[in-house]
PDB file of C-alpha atoms in Angstrom:
ATOM      1  CA  GLY M 923      -5.055 -21.268   0.425  1.00 49.00           C
ATOM      2  CA  GLY M 924      -5.655 -22.373   3.930  1.00 45.00           C
ATOM      3  CA  GLU M 925      -2.900 -20.371   5.499  1.00 43.00           C
ATOM      4  CA  SER M 926      -3.070 -20.102   9.241  1.00 42.00           C
ATOM      5  CA  ASN M 927      -3.599 -16.705  10.746  1.00 44.00           C
ATOM      6  CA  PRO M 928      -0.158 -15.341  11.662  1.00 41.00           C
ATOM      7  CA  ALA M 929      -1.605 -13.474  14.605  1.00 42.00           C
ATOM      8  CA  SER M 930      -3.011 -16.665  16.097  1.00 37.00           C
ATOM      9  CA  SER M 931      -2.007 -17.518  19.619  1.00 34.00           C
ATOM     10  CA  SER M 932      -0.549 -20.885  18.691  1.00 33.00           C
ATOM     11  CA  VAL M 933       2.750 -19.340  17.731  1.00 34.00           C
ATOM     12  CA  LYS M 934       4.857 -21.634  19.862  1.00 31.00           C
ATOM     13  CA  SER M 935       3.053 -24.869  19.048  1.00 32.00           C
ATOM     14  CA  SER M 936       5.192 -25.655  16.026  1.00 34.00           C
ATOM     15  CA  ASN M 937       7.932 -27.345  18.064  1.00 35.00           C
ATOM     16  CA  SER M 938       5.910 -30.390  19.098  1.00 36.00           C
ATOM     17  CA  GLY M 939       7.938 -33.100  17.405  1.00 37.00           C
ATOM     18  CA  THR M 940       6.898 -32.665  13.791  1.00 35.00           C
ATOM     19  CA  SER M 941       8.455 -34.714  11.024  1.00 37.00           C
ATOM     20  CA  ALA M 942      10.531 -31.673  10.150  1.00 39.00           C
ATOM     21  CA  ASP M 943      12.035 -31.846  13.629  1.00 38.00           C
ATOM     22  CA  SER M 944      13.149 -35.430  13.309  1.00 37.00           C
ATOM     23  CA  SER M 945      14.754 -35.014   9.917  1.00 37.00           C
ATOM     24  CA  ALA M 946      16.393 -31.726  10.849  1.00 39.00           C
ATOM     25  CA  GLY M 947      19.693 -33.495  11.518  1.00 39.00           C
ATOM     26  CA  ASN M 948      20.762 -33.863   7.931  1.00 40.00           C
ATOM     27  CA  SER M 949      18.488 -31.499   6.028  1.00 38.00           C
ATOM     28  CA  SER M 950      19.293 -28.289   7.853  1.00 39.00           C
ATOM     29  CA  SER M 951      22.885 -28.101   6.671  1.00 38.00           C
ATOM     30  CA  SER M 952      21.987 -28.639   3.035  1.00 39.00           C
ATOM     31  CA  SER M 953      19.120 -26.141   3.110  1.00 42.00           C
ATOM     32  CA  GLU M 954      21.272 -23.601   4.911  1.00 44.00           C
ATOM     33  CA  SER M 955      23.825 -23.562   2.139  1.00 48.00           C
ATOM     34  CA  ALA M 956      21.038 -22.720  -0.316  1.00 71.00           C
ATOM     35  CA  LEU M 957      19.680 -19.798   1.695  1.00 80.00           C
ATOM     36  CA  GLU M 958      19.270 -16.539  -0.145  1.00 85.00           C
ATOM     37  CA  PRO M 959      21.082 -13.581   1.439  1.00 89.00           C
ATOM     38  CA  CYS M 960      19.144 -10.517   2.623  1.00 88.00           C
ATOM     39  CA  ASP M 961      20.298  -6.990   3.439  1.00 87.00           C
ATOM     40  CA  ALA M 962      20.887  -5.654   6.940  1.00 84.00           C
ATOM     41  CA  GLU M 963      18.002  -3.186   6.606  1.00 82.00           C
ATOM     42  CA  GLU M 964      15.657  -6.080   5.803  1.00 81.00           C
ATOM     43  CA  GLU M 965      16.398  -7.803   9.140  1.00 81.00           C
ATOM     44  CA  GLY M 966      13.142  -8.981  10.724  1.00 76.00           C
ATOM     45  CA  GLU M 967      11.127  -8.438   7.551  1.00 76.00           C
ATOM     46  CA  THR M 968       9.078 -11.198   6.036  1.00 71.00           C
ATOM     47  CA  LYS M 969       8.229 -12.118   2.484  1.00 73.00           C
ATOM     48  CA  ARG M 970       6.122 -14.806   0.908  1.00 63.00           C
ATOM     49  CA  VAL M 971       6.949 -16.547  -2.356  1.00 68.00           C
ATOM     50  CA  LEU M 972       3.630 -16.622  -4.172  1.00 56.00           C
ATOM     51  CA  ALA M 973       4.369 -19.669  -6.313  1.00 58.00           C
ATOM     52  CA  THR M 974       4.955 -21.895  -3.282  1.00 62.00           C
ATOM     53  CA  GLY M 975       3.150 -20.007  -0.527  1.00 58.00           C
ATOM     54  CA  VAL M 976       6.257 -20.360   1.651  1.00 69.00           C
ATOM     55  CA  ARG M 977       6.977 -17.441   3.966  1.00 69.00           C
ATOM     56  CA  TYR M 978      10.517 -16.341   4.834  1.00 80.00           C
ATOM     57  CA  ILE M 979      11.976 -13.997   7.434  1.00 81.00           C
ATOM     58  CA  CYS M 980      15.287 -12.143   7.143  1.00 86.00           C
ATOM     59  CA  LYS M 981      17.486 -13.430   9.992  1.00 82.00           C
ATOM     60  CA  ASN M 982      21.200 -12.713  10.375  1.00 84.00           C
ATOM     61  CA  GLY M 983      21.660 -11.897   6.708  1.00 87.00           C
ATOM     62  CA  PHE M 984      19.623 -14.754   5.188  1.00 87.00           C
ATOM     63  CA  TRP M 985      16.020 -15.441   4.203  1.00 85.00           C
ATOM     64  CA  VAL M 986      15.004 -18.293   6.519  1.00 84.00           C
ATOM     65  CA  GLU M 987      11.819 -20.295   6.032  1.00 80.00           C
ATOM     66  CA  VAL M 988       9.194 -19.613   8.689  1.00 68.00           C
ATOM     67  CA  GLU M 989       7.298 -22.610  10.107  1.00 55.00           C
ATOM     68  CA  SER M 990       3.840 -22.397   8.558  1.00 40.00           C
ATOM     69  CA  SER M 991       2.002 -22.871  11.845  1.00 34.00           C
ATOM     70  CA  SER M 992       3.882 -20.026  13.464  1.00 34.00           C
ATOM     71  CA  SER M 993       3.893 -18.008  10.244  1.00 38.00           C
ATOM     72  CA  VAL M 994       5.199 -14.742  11.616  1.00 41.00           C
ATOM     73  CA  SER M 995       5.081 -14.298  15.335  1.00 39.00           C
ATOM     74  CA  SER M 996       3.265 -11.118  16.262  1.00 42.00           C
ATOM     75  CA  SER M 997       6.477  -9.734  17.756  1.00 46.00           C
ATOM     76  CA  SER M 998       7.931  -9.391  14.262  1.00 77.00           C
ATOM     77  CA  TYR M 999       5.100  -7.089  13.175  1.00 88.00           C
ATOM     78  CA  PHE M1000       5.528  -3.329  13.391  1.00 92.00           C
ATOM     79  CA  ASP M1001       4.740  -1.477  16.603  1.00 92.00           C
ATOM     80  CA  MET M1002       2.013   0.939  15.453  1.00 94.00           C
ATOM     81  CA  THR M1003       1.920   3.179  18.545  1.00 94.00           C
ATOM     82  CA  GLU M1004       3.656   6.026  16.684  1.00 94.00           C
ATOM     83  CA  GLN M1005       1.633   5.788  13.488  1.00 96.00           C
ATOM     84  CA  PHE M1006       0.136   9.256  13.997  1.00 97.00           C
ATOM     85  CA  ASN M1007       1.525  12.538  15.329  1.00 95.00           C
ATOM     86  CA  PRO M1008       0.094  13.189  18.833  1.00 96.00           C
ATOM     87  CA  ASP M1009       0.512  16.954  18.337  1.00 96.00           C
ATOM     88  CA  VAL M1010      -1.695  17.102  15.239  1.00 96.00           C
ATOM     89  CA  LYS M1011      -5.452  17.609  15.543  1.00 97.00           C
ATOM     90  CA  TYR M1012      -7.074  14.811  13.547  1.00 98.00           C
ATOM     91  CA  GLY M1013     -10.634  14.452  12.328  1.00 98.00           C
ATOM     92  CA  ASP M1014     -12.490  11.158  12.029  1.00 98.00           C
ATOM     93  CA  PHE M1015     -14.383   9.644   9.129  1.00 98.00           C
ATOM     94  CA  THR M1016     -16.398   6.425   9.094  1.00 98.00           C
ATOM     95  CA  ASP M1017     -16.771   4.739   5.710  1.00 98.00           C
ATOM     96  CA  PRO M1018     -20.523   4.065   5.450  1.00 98.00           C
ATOM     97  CA  ARG M1019     -19.884   1.050   3.214  1.00 97.00           C
ATOM     98  CA  ASP M1020     -18.211  -1.100   5.867  1.00 96.00           C
ATOM     99  CA  GLY M1021     -18.080   0.942   9.077  1.00 97.00           C
ATOM    100  CA  LYS M1022     -14.271   1.285   9.019  1.00 97.00           C
ATOM    101  CA  LYS M1023     -12.984   4.386  10.784  1.00 97.00           C
ATOM    102  CA  TYR M1024     -10.171   6.556   9.412  1.00 98.00           C
ATOM    103  CA  ARG M1025      -8.320   9.520  10.820  1.00 98.00           C
ATOM    104  CA  THR M1026      -8.295  12.566   8.574  1.00 98.00           C
ATOM    105  CA  VAL M1027      -6.022  15.579   8.551  1.00 97.00           C
ATOM    106  CA  GLU M1028      -6.496  19.068   7.115  1.00 96.00           C
ATOM    107  CA  LEU M1029      -3.575  20.441   5.105  1.00 92.00           C
ATOM    108  CA  LYS M1030      -3.612  24.238   4.889  1.00 89.00           C
ATOM    109  CA  ASN M1031      -2.036  27.072   2.907  1.00 80.00           C
ATOM    110  CA  GLY M1032      -1.332  25.233  -0.316  1.00 76.00           C
ATOM    111  CA  VAL M1033      -0.227  26.651  -3.655  1.00 75.00           C
ATOM    112  CA  PHE M1034      -3.561  26.204  -5.458  1.00 75.00           C
ATOM    113  CA  MET M1035      -5.799  25.514  -2.479  1.00 81.00           C
ATOM    114  CA  GLU M1036      -6.352  27.198   0.858  1.00 86.00           C
ATOM    115  CA  SER M1037      -6.972  23.860   2.551  1.00 91.00           C
ATOM    116  CA  TYR M1038      -8.032  20.289   1.862  1.00 93.00           C
ATOM    117  CA  THR M1039      -8.806  17.239   3.993  1.00 97.00           C
ATOM    118  CA  VAL M1040      -7.029  13.934   3.449  1.00 97.00           C
ATOM    119  CA  PHE M1041      -7.180  10.429   4.908  1.00 98.00           C
ATOM    120  CA  ALA M1042      -4.240  10.161   7.336  1.00 97.00           C
ATOM    121  CA  GLU M1043      -4.103   6.423   6.572  1.00 97.00           C
ATOM    122  CA  ASN M1044      -4.237   4.252   3.481  1.00 98.00           C
ATOM    123  CA  LEU M1045      -7.621   3.089   2.266  1.00 99.00           C
ATOM    124  CA  ASN M1046      -8.553  -0.391   3.492  1.00 98.00           C
ATOM    125  CA  TYR M1047     -11.739  -1.246   1.613  1.00 98.00           C
ATOM    126  CA  GLY M1048     -12.787  -4.620   0.256  1.00 97.00           C
ATOM    127  CA  LYS M1049     -12.325  -8.322   0.847  1.00 97.00           C
ATOM    128  CA  MET M1050      -8.789  -9.712   0.879  1.00 97.00           C
ATOM    129  CA  ILE M1051      -7.863 -12.032  -1.981  1.00 96.00           C
ATOM    130  CA  SER M1052      -4.447 -13.558  -2.605  1.00 94.00           C
ATOM    131  CA  GLY M1053      -1.807 -11.592  -4.507  1.00 93.00           C
ATOM    132  CA  GLY M1054      -1.978 -12.179  -8.244  1.00 90.00           C
ATOM    133  CA  SER M1055      -5.701 -13.009  -8.293  1.00 91.00           C
ATOM    134  CA  VAL M1056      -7.829 -10.789 -10.536  1.00 90.00           C
ATOM    135  CA  GLN M1057      -9.241  -7.973  -8.412  1.00 93.00           C
ATOM    136  CA  GLU M1058     -12.984  -7.884  -9.012  1.00 91.00           C
ATOM    137  CA  ASP M1059     -15.398  -5.492  -7.272  1.00 92.00           C
ATOM    138  CA  SER M1060     -14.652  -4.780  -3.610  1.00 94.00           C
ATOM    139  CA  THR M1061     -11.428  -6.785  -3.343  1.00 97.00           C
ATOM    140  CA  LYS M1062      -7.886  -5.932  -2.253  1.00 98.00           C
ATOM    141  CA  TYR M1063      -4.517  -7.512  -1.574  1.00 97.00           C
ATOM    142  CA  CYS M1064      -2.889  -7.318   1.850  1.00 98.00           C
ATOM    143  CA  TYR M1065       0.914  -7.313   2.048  1.00 96.00           C
ATOM    144  CA  ASP M1066       2.271 -10.876   2.179  1.00 95.00           C
ATOM    145  CA  ASP M1067      -1.335 -12.122   1.890  1.00 96.00           C
ATOM    146  CA  ASP M1068      -1.531 -11.282   5.579  1.00 95.00           C
ATOM    147  CA  PRO M1069      -4.658  -9.461   6.849  1.00 96.00           C
ATOM    148  CA  TRP M1070      -2.636  -7.944   9.706  1.00 96.00           C
ATOM    149  CA  TYR M1071      -1.183  -5.320   7.347  1.00 96.00           C
ATOM    150  CA  CYS M1072      -4.557  -4.270   5.960  1.00 97.00           C
ATOM    151  CA  GLU M1073      -6.129  -4.033   9.403  1.00 95.00           C
ATOM    152  CA  ASN M1074      -3.268  -2.259  11.184  1.00 94.00           C
ATOM    153  CA  GLY M1075      -2.833   0.951   9.236  1.00 93.00           C
ATOM    154  CA  TRP M1076      -0.942  -0.244   6.166  1.00 97.00           C
ATOM    155  CA  GLY M1077      -4.155  -0.522   4.167  1.00 98.00           C
ATOM    156  CA  GLY M1078      -5.053  -2.493   1.075  1.00 98.00           C
ATOM    157  CA  LEU M1079      -3.024  -2.748  -2.128  1.00 98.00           C
ATOM    158  CA  TYR M1080      -5.010  -2.184  -5.326  1.00 98.00           C
ATOM    159  CA  THR M1081      -4.437  -2.680  -9.028  1.00 97.00           C
ATOM    160  CA  TRP M1082      -4.995   0.415 -11.148  1.00 98.00           C
ATOM    161  CA  SER M1083      -8.405  -0.633 -12.483  1.00 97.00           C
ATOM    162  CA  ARG M1084      -9.623  -1.622  -9.014  1.00 98.00           C
ATOM    163  CA  ALA M1085      -8.452   1.683  -7.538  1.00 98.00           C
ATOM    164  CA  MET M1086     -10.274   3.571 -10.304  1.00 98.00           C
ATOM    165  CA  ASN M1087     -13.343   1.325  -9.861  1.00 98.00           C
ATOM    166  CA  PHE M1088     -13.118   0.324 -13.519  1.00 97.00           C
ATOM    167  CA  PRO M1089     -13.515  -3.259 -14.840  1.00 96.00           C
ATOM    168  CA  ALA M1090     -10.338  -5.386 -14.599  1.00 96.00           C
ATOM    169  CA  VAL M1091     -10.071  -5.391 -18.410  1.00 96.00           C
ATOM    170  CA  CYS M1092      -8.958  -1.729 -18.149  1.00 97.00           C
ATOM    171  CA  ASP M1093      -5.626  -2.987 -16.774  1.00 96.00           C
ATOM    172  CA  SER M1094      -4.923  -4.455 -20.215  1.00 96.00           C
ATOM    173  CA  PHE M1095      -6.479  -1.818 -22.485  1.00 97.00           C
ATOM    174  CA  SER M1096      -6.627   1.948 -22.708  1.00 97.00           C
ATOM    175  CA  VAL M1097      -9.453   3.866 -21.083  1.00 96.00           C
ATOM    176  CA  ALA M1098     -12.060   5.196 -23.531  1.00 96.00           C
ATOM    177  CA  SER M1099     -11.410   2.232 -25.837  1.00 96.00           C
ATOM    178  CA  GLU M1100     -13.813  -0.389 -27.151  1.00 97.00           C
ATOM    179  CA  LYS M1101     -12.676  -2.943 -24.539  1.00 97.00           C
ATOM    180  CA  CYS M1102     -12.541  -0.416 -21.685  1.00 97.00           C
ATOM    181  CA  PRO M1103     -15.124   2.298 -22.381  1.00 97.00           C
ATOM    182  CA  ASN M1104     -14.632   3.907 -18.938  1.00 96.00           C
ATOM    183  CA  LYS M1105     -13.095   7.354 -18.791  1.00 94.00           C
ATOM    184  CA  PHE M1106     -12.371  10.171 -16.368  1.00 96.00           C
ATOM    185  CA  ASN M1107     -14.686  13.140 -16.033  1.00 95.00           C
ATOM    186  CA  LEU M1108     -12.403  16.173 -16.229  1.00 94.00           C
ATOM    187  CA  GLU M1109     -15.181  18.760 -15.997  1.00 93.00           C
ATOM    188  CA  SER M1110     -14.993  21.184 -13.100  1.00 91.00           C
ATOM    189  CA  ASP M1111     -16.817  24.370 -12.121  1.00 90.00           C
ATOM    190  CA  ASN M1112     -13.406  25.790 -11.294  1.00 89.00           C
ATOM    191  CA  GLU M1113     -12.055  27.211 -14.554  1.00 89.00           C
ATOM    192  CA  GLU M1114      -8.468  26.528 -13.546  1.00 86.00           C
ATOM    193  CA  PHE M1115      -9.227  22.843 -12.848  1.00 90.00           C
ATOM    194  CA  ASN M1116     -11.529  22.208 -15.820  1.00 91.00           C
ATOM    195  CA  GLY M1117     -10.330  19.692 -18.414  1.00 92.00           C
ATOM    196  CA  LYS M1118      -7.081  18.802 -16.633  1.00 90.00           C
ATOM    197  CA  TYR M1119      -6.059  15.400 -15.259  1.00 91.00           C
ATOM    198  CA  TYR M1120      -3.824  17.271 -12.856  1.00 91.00           C
ATOM    199  CA  PHE M1121      -6.886  18.372 -10.859  1.00 93.00           C
ATOM    200  CA  VAL M1122      -9.385  15.567 -11.551  1.00 96.00           C
ATOM    201  CA  GLN M1123     -11.593  14.541  -8.616  1.00 96.00           C
ATOM    202  CA  HIS M1124     -12.244  10.889  -9.456  1.00 97.00           C
ATOM    203  CA  GLN M1125     -14.032   8.883  -6.756  1.00 98.00           C
ATOM    204  CA  GLY M1126     -12.669   5.474  -7.745  1.00 98.00           C
ATOM    205  CA  ILE M1127     -12.932   3.165  -4.719  1.00 98.00           C
ATOM    206  CA  CYS M1128     -12.936   6.050  -2.250  1.00 99.00           C
ATOM    207  CA  PRO M1129     -16.162   6.594  -0.276  1.00 98.00           C
ATOM    208  CA  GLU M1130     -18.923   8.847  -1.619  1.00 98.00           C
ATOM    209  CA  GLY M1131     -17.842  12.503  -1.303  1.00 98.00           C
ATOM    210  CA  TRP M1132     -14.124  11.638  -1.526  1.00 98.00           C
ATOM    211  CA  HIS M1133     -11.714  11.118  -4.420  1.00 98.00           C
ATOM    212  CA  ILE M1134      -8.344   9.502  -5.161  1.00 98.00           C
ATOM    213  CA  MET M1135      -5.525  11.910  -4.403  1.00 97.00           C
ATOM    214  CA  ASN M1136      -4.631  13.629  -7.674  1.00 96.00           C
ATOM    215  CA  GLU M1137      -1.349  14.964  -8.969  1.00 94.00           C
ATOM    216  CA  ASN M1138      -1.983  18.528  -7.841  1.00 93.00           C
ATOM    217  CA  GLU M1139      -2.670  17.387  -4.275  1.00 94.00           C
ATOM    218  CA  TRP M1140       0.564  15.385  -4.232  1.00 93.00           C
ATOM    219  CA  VAL M1141       2.451  18.415  -5.550  1.00 91.00           C
ATOM    220  CA  GLU M1142       0.918  20.526  -2.763  1.00 91.00           C
ATOM    221  CA  ILE M1143       2.206  17.925  -0.280  1.00 91.00           C
ATOM    222  CA  SER M1144       5.641  17.946  -1.898  1.00 90.00           C
ATOM    223  CA  GLU M1145       5.861  21.753  -1.782  1.00 88.00           C
ATOM    224  CA  LYS M1146       4.687  21.849   1.827  1.00 86.00           C
ATOM    225  CA  SER M1147       7.364  19.339   2.812  1.00 82.00           C
ATOM    226  CA  ARG M1148      10.125  21.128   0.858  1.00 79.00           C
ATOM    227  CA  ARG M1149      10.132  18.072  -1.414  1.00 75.00           C
ATOM    228  CA  ASP M1150      11.218  15.784   1.436  1.00 87.00           C
ATOM    229  CA  VAL M1151       7.848  14.041   1.611  1.00 91.00           C
ATOM    230  CA  ALA M1152       9.044  10.964   3.534  1.00 88.00           C
ATOM    231  CA  TYR M1153      10.488  13.129   6.316  1.00 85.00           C
ATOM    232  CA  TYR M1154       7.723  15.710   6.831  1.00 86.00           C
ATOM    233  CA  MET M1155       4.763  13.518   5.878  1.00 93.00           C
ATOM    234  CA  GLY M1156       6.072  10.058   6.817  1.00 91.00           C
ATOM    235  CA  SER M1157       4.992   8.088   9.877  1.00 94.00           C
ATOM    236  CA  LYS M1158       7.646   7.287  12.484  1.00 93.00           C
ATOM    237  CA  VAL M1159       6.585   3.619  12.570  1.00 92.00           C
ATOM    238  CA  ALA M1160       9.016   2.356   9.954  1.00 87.00           C
ATOM    239  CA  GLY M1161      11.543   5.154  10.253  1.00 83.00           C
ATOM    240  CA  PHE M1162      10.259   7.373   7.463  1.00 89.00           C
ATOM    241  CA  GLY M1163      10.335  10.716   9.251  1.00 86.00           C
ATOM    242  CA  SER M1164       9.002  13.253  11.709  1.00 91.00           C
ATOM    243  CA  ASN M1165       5.398  13.256  10.439  1.00 93.00           C
ATOM    244  CA  ASN M1166       5.232  17.013  11.121  1.00 92.00           C
ATOM    245  CA  TYR M1167       1.939  17.502   9.308  1.00 93.00           C
ATOM    246  CA  GLY M1168       0.336  14.261  10.450  1.00 94.00           C
ATOM    247  CA  LEU M1169      -0.182  12.678   7.027  1.00 94.00           C
ATOM    248  CA  SER M1170       1.463   9.515   8.406  1.00 95.00           C
ATOM    249  CA  ILE M1171       2.670   7.956   5.142  1.00 95.00           C
ATOM    250  CA  LEU M1172       3.920   4.396   5.660  1.00 95.00           C
ATOM    251  CA  PRO M1173       6.357   2.566   3.350  1.00 95.00           C
ATOM    252  CA  ALA M1174       3.698  -0.069   2.680  1.00 96.00           C
ATOM    253  CA  GLY M1175       5.437  -1.659  -0.297  1.00 95.00           C
ATOM    254  CA  TYR M1176       3.513  -3.067  -3.253  1.00 94.00           C
ATOM    255  CA  TRP M1177       2.662  -6.161  -5.222  1.00 95.00           C
ATOM    256  CA  GLN M1178       4.627  -6.348  -8.457  1.00 91.00           C
ATOM    257  CA  LEU M1179       6.096  -8.943 -10.795  1.00 82.00           C
ATOM    258  CA  GLY M1180       4.463 -11.794  -8.924  1.00 86.00           C
ATOM    259  CA  LYS M1181       5.462 -10.891  -5.378  1.00 92.00           C
ATOM    260  CA  PHE M1182       5.000  -8.530  -2.477  1.00 95.00           C
ATOM    261  CA  ASP M1183       8.020  -6.274  -2.188  1.00 92.00           C
ATOM    262  CA  GLN M1184       9.567  -3.086  -0.757  1.00 92.00           C
ATOM    263  CA  ILE M1185       7.774  -2.863   2.598  1.00 93.00           C
ATOM    264  CA  LYS M1186       9.695  -0.528   4.938  1.00 92.00           C
ATOM    265  CA  LEU M1187      11.453   0.959   1.910  1.00 91.00           C
ATOM    266  CA  SER M1188       8.875   2.451  -0.430  1.00 93.00           C
ATOM    267  CA  ALA M1189       5.291   3.661  -0.729  1.00 94.00           C
ATOM    268  CA  GLY M1190       3.498   3.757  -4.070  1.00 96.00           C
ATOM    269  CA  PHE M1191       0.162   5.492  -4.747  1.00 97.00           C
ATOM    270  CA  TYR M1192      -1.838   5.384  -7.957  1.00 97.00           C
ATOM    271  CA  LEU M1193      -2.959   8.645  -9.535  1.00 97.00           C
ATOM    272  CA  PRO M1194      -6.286   8.928 -11.380  1.00 97.00           C
ATOM    273  CA  GLN M1195      -4.478   8.913 -14.721  1.00 96.00           C
ATOM    274  CA  GLN M1196      -3.340   6.453 -17.329  1.00 95.00           C
ATOM    275  CA  HIS M1197       0.294   6.697 -18.425  1.00 92.00           C
ATOM    276  CA  ASN M1198       0.670   9.053 -21.390  1.00 88.00           C
ATOM    277  CA  SER M1199       2.708   6.732 -23.583  1.00 87.00           C
ATOM    278  CA  ASN M1200       1.750   3.274 -22.311  1.00 92.00           C
ATOM    279  CA  GLU M1201      -1.895   2.234 -22.119  1.00 93.00           C
ATOM    280  CA  ILE M1202      -1.226  -0.726 -19.808  1.00 95.00           C
ATOM    281  CA  ALA M1203       0.506   1.481 -17.235  1.00 95.00           C
ATOM    282  CA  GLY M1204      -1.018   3.822 -14.685  1.00 96.00           C
ATOM    283  CA  ARG M1205       0.507   7.016 -13.354  1.00 95.00           C
ATOM    284  CA  ALA M1206       1.819   6.719  -9.811  1.00 95.00           C
ATOM    285  CA  VAL M1207       3.597   8.626  -7.063  1.00 94.00           C
ATOM    286  CA  TYR M1208       6.459   7.000  -5.135  1.00 94.00           C
ATOM    287  CA  VAL M1209       7.731   8.054  -1.719  1.00 92.00           C
ATOM    288  CA  GLU M1210      11.015   6.785  -0.296  1.00 91.00           C
ATOM    289  CA  LYS M1211      13.597   8.232   2.074  1.00 89.00           C
ATOM    290  CA  ASN M1212      15.188  11.238   0.315  1.00 85.00           C
ATOM    291  CA  PHE M1213      13.176  10.481  -2.818  1.00 89.00           C
ATOM    292  CA  PHE M1214       9.818  11.599  -4.201  1.00 90.00           C
ATOM    293  CA  GLU M1215       8.638  10.765  -7.699  1.00 90.00           C
ATOM    294  CA  ARG M1216       5.411  12.380  -8.723  1.00 85.00           C
ATOM    295  CA  SER M1217       5.212  11.223 -12.324  1.00 78.00           C
ATOM    296  CA  GLY M1218       6.188   7.594 -12.128  1.00 86.00           C
ATOM    297  CA  GLY M1219       4.392   4.754 -13.804  1.00 89.00           C
ATOM    298  CA  ALA M1220       3.446   1.216 -12.877  1.00 92.00           C
ATOM    299  CA  SER M1221       2.048  -1.654 -14.863  1.00 95.00           C
ATOM    300  CA  LYS M1222      -1.679  -1.460 -14.101  1.00 96.00           C
ATOM    301  CA  ILE M1223      -1.684  -4.993 -12.675  1.00 95.00           C
ATOM    302  CA  HIS M1224       0.768  -3.944  -9.956  1.00 96.00           C
ATOM    303  CA  ALA M1225      -0.986  -3.174  -6.677  1.00 97.00           C
ATOM    304  CA  LEU M1226      -0.268   0.061  -4.794  1.00 97.00           C
ATOM    305  CA  SER M1227      -1.757   2.047  -1.911  1.00 98.00           C
ATOM    306  CA  ILE M1228      -4.573   4.609  -2.157  1.00 98.00           C
ATOM    307  CA  ARG M1229      -5.199   7.837  -0.246  1.00 98.00           C
ATOM    308  CA  CYS M1230      -8.574   9.591  -0.421  1.00 99.00           C
ATOM    309  CA  VAL M1231      -9.201  13.358  -0.351  1.00 98.00           C
ATOM    310  CA  LYS M1232     -12.482  15.092   0.516  1.00 98.00           C
ATOM    311  CA  ASN M1233     -14.216  16.669  -2.474  1.00 96.00           C
ATOM    312  CA  TYR M1234     -14.061  20.481  -2.609  1.00 91.00           C
TER     313      TYR M1234
END
């Protein structure tokens, strides 16, 4: 749709005597009684109902409709100044496909690995399409269908097949099947890694020379952070934690069941694996305050975040 850019400068222009203004006298009371309540911790957050395209903001305990021309004023976005840890030495990587720059961080002294290099931000590759549309090659969702989130550190949200760089049909059928012939290459020169999903280095939509963070790498992160991943690895931006190691995980939410949800509360990341018992689900890792789930699942059509790791 032709939604106006929320970051546009015309934020205040919505009060210039629109028809909504004139009829506000009688309609506001009736619409107020129908407002949906929201929780205190959601105050200031926004959500968009996909069926109608209407955007709401949580104000004083209720979801209030936001004027479309003002969408969300930039002041209600997150302040990203503390996204990274100033005491951590970061590297830089430029994705040759689109010129986007990412900070990287080296994590050392792991259980299986001496060190490995990870994106310190979520992947943001592809052209934004609206939530619920089929993700073809080089596409992504942005939270709330708002490019601000993609472009300001929160990154894109990808269905399982898109993240794996498989055809969209693989969201509905098992890998290595007639409909979805794609499969993972589990071969490795490292005898310990060979043949195991746990260690697979699958490029997916990561740049050449990088792969989607696998289960072993997430376990290394969990062990390093004494299993409190949100605290030790989480960015300070949305109150996740101390970001000791600089990984700067953000609770970027996801797209599921027809809507964008859980921003500021949860981060979900697809693993390069299909769910063992359900062929239309992908394996995923979830990070929340005081909670880390390394073997979760998500319907493959749900859209989660992606972190890339340098091949080793």
